[in-house]
Amino acid sequence: EDKVVQSPLSLVVHEGDTVTLNCSYEVTNFRSLLWYKQEKKAPTFLFMLTSSGIEKKSGRLSSILDKKELFSILNITATQTGDSAVYLCAVTTFNKFYFGSGTKLNVKP
Amino acid sequence: DTGVSQNPRHKITKRGQNVTFRCDPISEHNRLYWYRQTLGQGPEFLTYFQNEAQLEKSRLLSDRFSAERPKGSFSTLEIQRTEQGDSAMYLCASSLSGGGGGAYNEQFFGPGTRLTVL
């Protein structure tokens, strides 16, 4: 059965800390892995990863994919209170997106 | 606003009633997805259209659920004989077709329709 597992389920840090969020997957016909940020509304896109070992960066956020070990990480450096959200990982196959249950990040001032 | 729109934003209904939701994707997007999300969970895939063709349907989608995209633009999701377990946020997303390598482009999500079944 195809599945996406994220860890930890929740995380509390203080502003300025660095966090690493994990996403592991087991799917057939893997095509890509995507990270989304979800606040009190619909998910917003962060990254799409298709190749192993190539880091994608956007400001304080970065992500990398390991297709051999079937996982990805999302790093957030110098966290801010505005980073508080649920971070979702999704894996695509031919026609489907499989989402993990998310990591709830709470950044305290 | 040229993003994905969904209507209504909230729907409260009594058990046993039928409800219909509408999704208007980004105009040039040929792919449209429906998801259901409950509290503390990620979105669960329900169904997917490429243009007007429904190409994939989750096992989660019982016979009470039906989706259409008659002209390849907007889509509707109907739930018949609603049950309390149908209470959830129903999300619609759209995207362009993937590249030749099979990688899929990002999905843009609508604001969702929150369904409460009493």
PDB file of C-alpha atoms in Angstrom:
ATOM      1  CA  GLU A   1       0.000   0.000   0.000  1.00  0.00           C
ATOM      2  CA  ASP A   2       1.327   3.414  -0.965  1.00  0.00           C
ATOM      3  CA  LYS A   3       2.063   5.629   1.994  1.00  0.00           C
ATOM      4  CA  VAL A   4       3.834   8.783   3.098  1.00  0.00           C
ATOM      5  CA  VAL A   5       5.001   9.158   6.701  1.00  0.00           C
ATOM      6  CA  GLN A   6       6.122  12.415   8.240  1.00  0.00           C
ATOM      7  CA  SER A   7       7.990  12.950  11.465  1.00  0.00           C
ATOM      8  CA  PRO A   8       7.857  14.382  13.964  1.00  0.00           C
ATOM      9  CA  LEU A   9       4.114  14.905  14.177  1.00  0.00           C
ATOM     10  CA  SER A  10       4.638  18.137  16.056  1.00  0.00           C
ATOM     11  CA  LEU A  11       7.527  20.308  17.094  1.00  0.00           C
ATOM     12  CA  VAL A  12       7.919  23.315  19.352  1.00  0.00           C
ATOM     13  CA  VAL A  13      10.993  25.525  18.950  1.00  0.00           C
ATOM     14  CA  HIS A  14      12.066  29.069  19.749  1.00  0.00           C
ATOM     15  CA  GLU A  15      12.751  31.796  17.253  1.00  0.00           C
ATOM     16  CA  GLY A  16      16.198  31.464  15.760  1.00  0.00           C
ATOM     17  CA  ASP A  17      16.334  27.681  16.071  1.00  0.00           C
ATOM     18  CA  THR A  18      16.957  25.426  13.075  1.00  0.00           C
ATOM     19  CA  VAL A  19      14.510  22.587  12.428  1.00  0.00           C
ATOM     20  CA  THR A  20      14.556  19.509  10.220  1.00  0.00           C
ATOM     21  CA  LEU A  21      11.332  17.877   9.125  1.00  0.00           C
ATOM     22  CA  ASN A  22      11.309  14.353   7.731  1.00  0.00           C
ATOM     23  CA  CYS A  23       9.264  12.636   5.088  1.00  0.00           C
ATOM     24  CA  SER A  24       9.608   8.978   4.137  1.00  0.00           C
ATOM     25  CA  TYR A  25       7.576   7.238   1.479  1.00  0.00           C
ATOM     26  CA  GLU A  26       6.704   3.917  -0.055  1.00  0.00           C
ATOM     27  CA  VAL A  27       4.962   4.295  -3.381  1.00  0.00           C
ATOM     28  CA  THR A  28       5.041   2.524  -6.692  1.00  0.00           C
ATOM     29  CA  ASN A  29       5.737   4.599  -9.798  1.00  0.00           C
ATOM     30  CA  PHE A  30       7.251   7.522  -7.910  1.00  0.00           C
ATOM     31  CA  ARG A  31       7.331  10.730  -9.931  1.00  0.00           C
ATOM     32  CA  SER A  32       8.043  13.606  -7.543  1.00  0.00           C
ATOM     33  CA  LEU A  33       7.939  14.752  -3.940  1.00  0.00           C
ATOM     34  CA  LEU A  34       6.450  18.068  -2.937  1.00  0.00           C
ATOM     35  CA  TRP A  35       6.478  20.113   0.243  1.00  0.00           C
ATOM     36  CA  TYR A  36       3.605  22.394   1.208  1.00  0.00           C
ATOM     37  CA  LYS A  37       2.982  24.825   4.057  1.00  0.00           C
ATOM     38  CA  GLN A  38      -0.517  24.906   5.483  1.00  0.00           C
ATOM     39  CA  GLU A  39      -1.678  27.590   7.841  1.00  0.00           C
ATOM     40  CA  LYS A  40      -5.360  28.066   8.601  1.00  0.00           C
ATOM     41  CA  LYS A  41      -6.254  27.651   4.971  1.00  0.00           C
ATOM     42  CA  ALA A  42      -5.323  25.614   1.912  1.00  0.00           C
ATOM     43  CA  PRO A  43      -1.775  24.313   1.415  1.00  0.00           C
ATOM     44  CA  THR A  44       0.707  26.547  -0.377  1.00  0.00           C
ATOM     45  CA  PHE A  45       3.505  25.125  -2.460  1.00  0.00           C
ATOM     46  CA  LEU A  46       7.113  25.229  -1.255  1.00  0.00           C
ATOM     47  CA  PHE A  47       9.245  22.818  -3.297  1.00  0.00           C
ATOM     48  CA  MET A  48       9.057  20.042  -5.839  1.00  0.00           C
ATOM     49  CA  LEU A  49      11.857  17.476  -5.884  1.00  0.00           C
ATOM     50  CA  THR A  50      12.433  14.877  -8.574  1.00  0.00           C
ATOM     51  CA  SER A  51      16.152  14.094  -8.464  1.00  0.00           C
ATOM     52  CA  SER A  52      18.226  12.718  -5.632  1.00  0.00           C
ATOM     53  CA  GLY A  53      20.872  14.835  -3.973  1.00  0.00           C
ATOM     54  CA  ILE A  54      19.950  18.179  -5.497  1.00  0.00           C
ATOM     55  CA  GLU A  55      19.138  20.707  -2.822  1.00  0.00           C
ATOM     56  CA  LYS A  56      16.416  23.223  -3.448  1.00  0.00           C
ATOM     57  CA  LYS A  57      16.549  26.495  -1.523  1.00  0.00           C
ATOM     58  CA  SER A  58      14.210  29.371  -0.973  1.00  0.00           C
ATOM     59  CA  GLY A  59      15.380  31.865   1.586  1.00  0.00           C
ATOM     60  CA  ARG A  60      15.676  30.114   4.948  1.00  0.00           C
ATOM     61  CA  LEU A  61      14.028  26.942   3.647  1.00  0.00           C
ATOM     62  CA  SER A  62      15.801  24.132   1.866  1.00  0.00           C
ATOM     63  CA  SER A  63      14.947  20.584   0.925  1.00  0.00           C
ATOM     64  CA  ILE A  64      16.627  17.518  -0.483  1.00  0.00           C
ATOM     65  CA  LEU A  65      15.474  14.127  -1.737  1.00  0.00           C
ATOM     66  CA  ASP A  66      17.094  10.692  -1.382  1.00  0.00           C
ATOM     67  CA  LYS A  67      15.423   8.322  -3.835  1.00  0.00           C
ATOM     68  CA  LYS A  68      17.554   5.378  -2.747  1.00  0.00           C
ATOM     69  CA  GLU A  69      16.538   5.606   0.899  1.00  0.00           C
ATOM     70  CA  LEU A  70      13.066   6.952  -0.002  1.00  0.00           C
ATOM     71  CA  PHE A  71      13.004  10.075   2.099  1.00  0.00           C
ATOM     72  CA  SER A  72      13.223  13.821   1.999  1.00  0.00           C
ATOM     73  CA  ILE A  73      14.014  16.486   4.565  1.00  0.00           C
ATOM     74  CA  LEU A  74      12.893  20.067   4.855  1.00  0.00           C
ATOM     75  CA  ASN A  75      15.192  22.400   6.756  1.00  0.00           C
ATOM     76  CA  ILE A  76      14.214  25.757   8.143  1.00  0.00           C
ATOM     77  CA  THR A  77      17.013  27.897   9.552  1.00  0.00           C
ATOM     78  CA  ALA A  78      16.663  30.929  11.846  1.00  0.00           C
ATOM     79  CA  THR A  79      12.999  30.126  12.432  1.00  0.00           C
ATOM     80  CA  GLN A  80      10.473  32.931  12.892  1.00  0.00           C
ATOM     81  CA  THR A  81       7.017  32.931  14.435  1.00  0.00           C
ATOM     82  CA  GLY A  82       5.603  33.253  10.922  1.00  0.00           C
ATOM     83  CA  ASP A  83       6.978  29.806  10.138  1.00  0.00           C
ATOM     84  CA  SER A  84       4.412  28.285  12.506  1.00  0.00           C
ATOM     85  CA  ALA A  85       2.244  26.052  10.354  1.00  0.00           C
ATOM     86  CA  VAL A  86       1.641  22.468   9.335  1.00  0.00           C
ATOM     87  CA  TYR A  87       4.188  21.290   6.794  1.00  0.00           C
ATOM     88  CA  LEU A  88       2.876  18.663   4.410  1.00  0.00           C
ATOM     89  CA  CYS A  89       4.835  16.278   2.268  1.00  0.00           C
ATOM     90  CA  ALA A  90       3.205  14.780  -0.828  1.00  0.00           C
ATOM     91  CA  VAL A  91       4.423  12.156  -3.255  1.00  0.00           C
ATOM     92  CA  THR A  92       3.079  11.883  -6.786  1.00  0.00           C
ATOM     93  CA  THR A  93       2.671   8.809  -8.944  1.00  0.00           C
ATOM     94  CA  PHE A  94       1.097   8.684 -12.392  1.00  0.00           C
ATOM     95  CA  ASN A  95      -2.238  10.105 -11.387  1.00  0.00           C
ATOM     96  CA  LYS A  96      -2.289  10.573  -7.647  1.00  0.00           C
ATOM     97  CA  PHE A  97      -0.888  12.726  -4.915  1.00  0.00           C
ATOM     98  CA  TYR A  98      -0.319  10.980  -1.595  1.00  0.00           C
ATOM     99  CA  PHE A  99      -0.041  13.308   1.378  1.00  0.00           C
ATOM    100  CA  GLY A 100       1.480  12.637   4.757  1.00  0.00           C
ATOM    101  CA  SER A 101      -0.338  13.725   7.883  1.00  0.00           C
ATOM    102  CA  GLY A 102       1.960  16.696   8.295  1.00  0.00           C
ATOM    103  CA  THR A 103       4.331  18.094  10.903  1.00  0.00           C
ATOM    104  CA  LYS A 104       2.868  20.838  13.053  1.00  0.00           C
ATOM    105  CA  LEU A 105       5.573  23.394  13.773  1.00  0.00           C
ATOM    106  CA  ASN A 106       5.107  25.937  16.533  1.00  0.00           C
ATOM    107  CA  VAL A 107       7.759  28.655  16.731  1.00  0.00           C
ATOM    108  CA  LYS A 108       7.669  30.558  20.008  1.00  0.00           C
ATOM    109  CA  PRO A 109       9.021  34.100  20.346  1.00  0.00           C
TER     110      PRO A 109
ATOM    111  CA  ASP B   1      -8.340  36.892  -8.474  1.00  0.00           C
ATOM    112  CA  THR B   2      -7.080  34.240 -10.875  1.00  0.00           C
ATOM    113  CA  GLY B   3      -6.527  31.498  -8.324  1.00  0.00           C
ATOM    114  CA  VAL B   4      -8.606  28.391  -7.654  1.00  0.00           C
ATOM    115  CA  SER B   5     -12.005  29.222  -6.227  1.00  0.00           C
ATOM    116  CA  GLN B   6     -14.476  27.011  -4.416  1.00  0.00           C
ATOM    117  CA  ASN B   7     -18.089  27.502  -3.487  1.00  0.00           C
ATOM    118  CA  PRO B   8     -19.600  27.462  -1.020  1.00  0.00           C
ATOM    119  CA  ARG B   9     -16.914  28.059   1.593  1.00  0.00           C
ATOM    120  CA  HIS B  10     -19.041  26.519   4.313  1.00  0.00           C
ATOM    121  CA  LYS B  11     -21.959  24.120   4.189  1.00  0.00           C
ATOM    122  CA  ILE B  12     -24.002  22.828   7.075  1.00  0.00           C
ATOM    123  CA  THR B  13     -26.494  20.120   6.268  1.00  0.00           C
ATOM    124  CA  LYS B  14     -28.569  17.480   7.955  1.00  0.00           C
ATOM    125  CA  ARG B  15     -27.739  13.826   7.666  1.00  0.00           C
ATOM    126  CA  GLY B  16     -29.355  12.284   4.623  1.00  0.00           C
ATOM    127  CA  GLN B  17     -29.371  15.436   2.523  1.00  0.00           C
ATOM    128  CA  ASN B  18     -27.471  15.826  -0.748  1.00  0.00           C
ATOM    129  CA  VAL B  19     -24.827  18.508  -1.173  1.00  0.00           C
ATOM    130  CA  THR B  20     -22.927  19.809  -4.184  1.00  0.00           C
ATOM    131  CA  PHE B  21     -19.682  21.741  -4.211  1.00  0.00           C
ATOM    132  CA  ARG B  22     -18.159  23.660  -7.073  1.00  0.00           C
ATOM    133  CA  CYS B  23     -14.535  24.255  -7.999  1.00  0.00           C
ATOM    134  CA  ASP B  24     -13.249  26.714 -10.585  1.00  0.00           C
ATOM    135  CA  PRO B  25      -9.604  25.961 -11.387  1.00  0.00           C
ATOM    136  CA  ILE B  26      -6.985  28.322 -12.752  1.00  0.00           C
ATOM    137  CA  SER B  27      -8.143  28.840 -16.315  1.00  0.00           C
ATOM    138  CA  GLU B  28      -5.242  27.326 -18.212  1.00  0.00           C
ATOM    139  CA  HIS B  29      -4.893  24.299 -15.922  1.00  0.00           C
ATOM    140  CA  ASN B  30      -6.056  21.053 -17.482  1.00  0.00           C
ATOM    141  CA  ARG B  31      -5.782  18.921 -14.338  1.00  0.00           C
ATOM    142  CA  LEU B  32      -8.182  19.137 -11.436  1.00  0.00           C
ATOM    143  CA  TYR B  33      -8.088  17.202  -8.178  1.00  0.00           C
ATOM    144  CA  TRP B  34     -10.478  16.753  -5.280  1.00  0.00           C
ATOM    145  CA  TYR B  35      -9.272  15.981  -1.768  1.00  0.00           C
ATOM    146  CA  ARG B  36     -10.845  15.544   1.635  1.00  0.00           C
ATOM    147  CA  GLN B  37      -9.047  16.731   4.741  1.00  0.00           C
ATOM    148  CA  THR B  38      -9.995  16.084   8.345  1.00  0.00           C
ATOM    149  CA  LEU B  39      -8.468  17.682  11.410  1.00  0.00           C
ATOM    150  CA  GLY B  40      -4.884  16.637  12.013  1.00  0.00           C
ATOM    151  CA  GLN B  41      -4.550  14.777   8.744  1.00  0.00           C
ATOM    152  CA  GLY B  42      -3.100  15.578   5.385  1.00  0.00           C
ATOM    153  CA  PRO B  43      -5.378  15.827   2.344  1.00  0.00           C
ATOM    154  CA  GLU B  44      -6.736  12.480   1.129  1.00  0.00           C
ATOM    155  CA  PHE B  45      -6.959  12.067  -2.614  1.00  0.00           C
ATOM    156  CA  LEU B  46     -10.505  11.522  -3.883  1.00  0.00           C
ATOM    157  CA  THR B  47     -10.458  11.910  -7.642  1.00  0.00           C
ATOM    158  CA  TYR B  48      -8.653  13.510 -10.548  1.00  0.00           C
ATOM    159  CA  PHE B  49      -9.606  14.899 -13.948  1.00  0.00           C
ATOM    160  CA  GLN B  50      -7.546  15.645 -16.965  1.00  0.00           C
ATOM    161  CA  ASN B  51      -9.684  17.993 -19.007  1.00  0.00           C
ATOM    162  CA  GLU B  52     -13.178  16.469 -18.825  1.00  0.00           C
ATOM    163  CA  ALA B  53     -12.001  12.889 -18.304  1.00  0.00           C
ATOM    164  CA  GLN B  54     -12.078  11.427 -14.805  1.00  0.00           C
ATOM    165  CA  LEU B  55      -8.876   9.392 -14.819  1.00  0.00           C
ATOM    166  CA  GLU B  56      -8.589   8.192 -11.266  1.00  0.00           C
ATOM    167  CA  LYS B  57     -10.931   7.603  -8.396  1.00  0.00           C
ATOM    168  CA  SER B  58      -9.938   6.649  -4.877  1.00  0.00           C
ATOM    169  CA  ARG B  59     -11.394   3.655  -3.102  1.00  0.00           C
ATOM    170  CA  LEU B  60     -12.380   6.201  -0.466  1.00  0.00           C
ATOM    171  CA  LEU B  61     -14.948   7.558  -2.876  1.00  0.00           C
ATOM    172  CA  SER B  62     -18.052   5.550  -2.134  1.00  0.00           C
ATOM    173  CA  ASP B  63     -21.027   5.305  -4.458  1.00  0.00           C
ATOM    174  CA  ARG B  64     -22.544   8.299  -2.674  1.00  0.00           C
ATOM    175  CA  PHE B  65     -19.827  10.526  -4.101  1.00  0.00           C
ATOM    176  CA  SER B  66     -19.748  11.663  -7.699  1.00  0.00           C
ATOM    177  CA  ALA B  67     -17.665  14.247  -9.465  1.00  0.00           C
ATOM    178  CA  GLU B  68     -17.981  15.811 -12.881  1.00  0.00           C
ATOM    179  CA  ARG B  69     -16.069  18.201 -15.042  1.00  0.00           C
ATOM    180  CA  PRO B  70     -18.362  18.440 -18.036  1.00  0.00           C
ATOM    181  CA  LYS B  71     -16.532  20.992 -20.164  1.00  0.00           C
ATOM    182  CA  GLY B  72     -13.057  20.548 -18.824  1.00  0.00           C
ATOM    183  CA  SER B  73     -13.258  23.753 -16.826  1.00  0.00           C
ATOM    184  CA  PHE B  74     -15.161  23.899 -13.511  1.00  0.00           C
ATOM    185  CA  SER B  75     -15.928  20.751 -11.562  1.00  0.00           C
ATOM    186  CA  THR B  76     -18.638  19.696  -9.146  1.00  0.00           C
ATOM    187  CA  LEU B  77     -18.472  17.184  -6.320  1.00  0.00           C
ATOM    188  CA  GLU B  78     -21.786  15.797  -5.124  1.00  0.00           C
ATOM    189  CA  ILE B  79     -22.347  13.813  -1.964  1.00  0.00           C
ATOM    190  CA  GLN B  80     -25.657  12.015  -1.725  1.00  0.00           C
ATOM    191  CA  ARG B  81     -27.323  10.936   1.513  1.00  0.00           C
ATOM    192  CA  THR B  82     -24.687  12.658   3.625  1.00  0.00           C
ATOM    193  CA  GLU B  83     -23.439  10.991   6.799  1.00  0.00           C
ATOM    194  CA  GLN B  84     -21.777  12.555   9.826  1.00  0.00           C
ATOM    195  CA  GLY B  85     -18.517  10.934   8.769  1.00  0.00           C
ATOM    196  CA  ASP B  86     -18.560  13.081   5.628  1.00  0.00           C
ATOM    197  CA  SER B  87     -17.867  16.171   7.730  1.00  0.00           C
ATOM    198  CA  ALA B  88     -14.520  17.483   6.526  1.00  0.00           C
ATOM    199  CA  MET B  89     -12.815  20.155   4.468  1.00  0.00           C
ATOM    200  CA  TYR B  90     -13.118  19.404   0.753  1.00  0.00           C
ATOM    201  CA  LEU B  91     -10.208  20.827  -1.178  1.00  0.00           C
ATOM    202  CA  CYS B  92      -9.884  21.318  -4.892  1.00  0.00           C
ATOM    203  CA  ALA B  93      -6.565  21.815  -6.642  1.00  0.00           C
ATOM    204  CA  SER B  94      -5.506  22.362 -10.218  1.00  0.00           C
ATOM    205  CA  SER B  95      -2.300  22.020 -12.161  1.00  0.00           C
ATOM    206  CA  LEU B  96      -0.847  21.896 -15.626  1.00  0.00           C
ATOM    207  CA  SER B  97       0.164  18.630 -17.227  1.00  0.00           C
ATOM    208  CA  GLY B  98       3.546  17.322 -16.225  1.00  0.00           C
ATOM    209  CA  GLY B  99       6.636  17.430 -18.342  1.00  0.00           C
ATOM    210  CA  GLY B 100       7.810  14.669 -20.624  1.00  0.00           C
ATOM    211  CA  GLY B 101       9.708  13.037 -17.794  1.00  0.00           C
ATOM    212  CA  GLY B 102       6.484  12.335 -15.938  1.00  0.00           C
ATOM    213  CA  ALA B 103       7.162  14.728 -13.103  1.00  0.00           C
ATOM    214  CA  TYR B 104       4.048  16.574 -12.118  1.00  0.00           C
ATOM    215  CA  ASN B 105       3.801  20.280 -11.706  1.00  0.00           C
ATOM    216  CA  GLU B 106       2.767  21.871  -8.464  1.00  0.00           C
ATOM    217  CA  GLN B 107      -0.851  21.947  -7.540  1.00  0.00           C
ATOM    218  CA  PHE B 108      -2.571  25.168  -6.598  1.00  0.00           C
ATOM    219  CA  PHE B 109      -5.195  24.705  -3.956  1.00  0.00           C
ATOM    220  CA  GLY B 110      -8.486  26.470  -3.510  1.00  0.00           C
ATOM    221  CA  PRO B 111      -9.659  27.713  -0.101  1.00  0.00           C
ATOM    222  CA  GLY B 112     -11.786  24.622   0.445  1.00  0.00           C
ATOM    223  CA  THR B 113     -15.395  23.953   1.352  1.00  0.00           C
ATOM    224  CA  ARG B 114     -15.973  23.015   4.972  1.00  0.00           C
ATOM    225  CA  LEU B 115     -18.840  20.556   5.279  1.00  0.00           C
ATOM    226  CA  THR B 116     -20.579  19.922   8.568  1.00  0.00           C
ATOM    227  CA  VAL B 117     -23.166  17.164   8.663  1.00  0.00           C
ATOM    228  CA  LEU B 118     -25.458  17.349  11.694  1.00  0.00           C
TER     229      LEU B 118
END
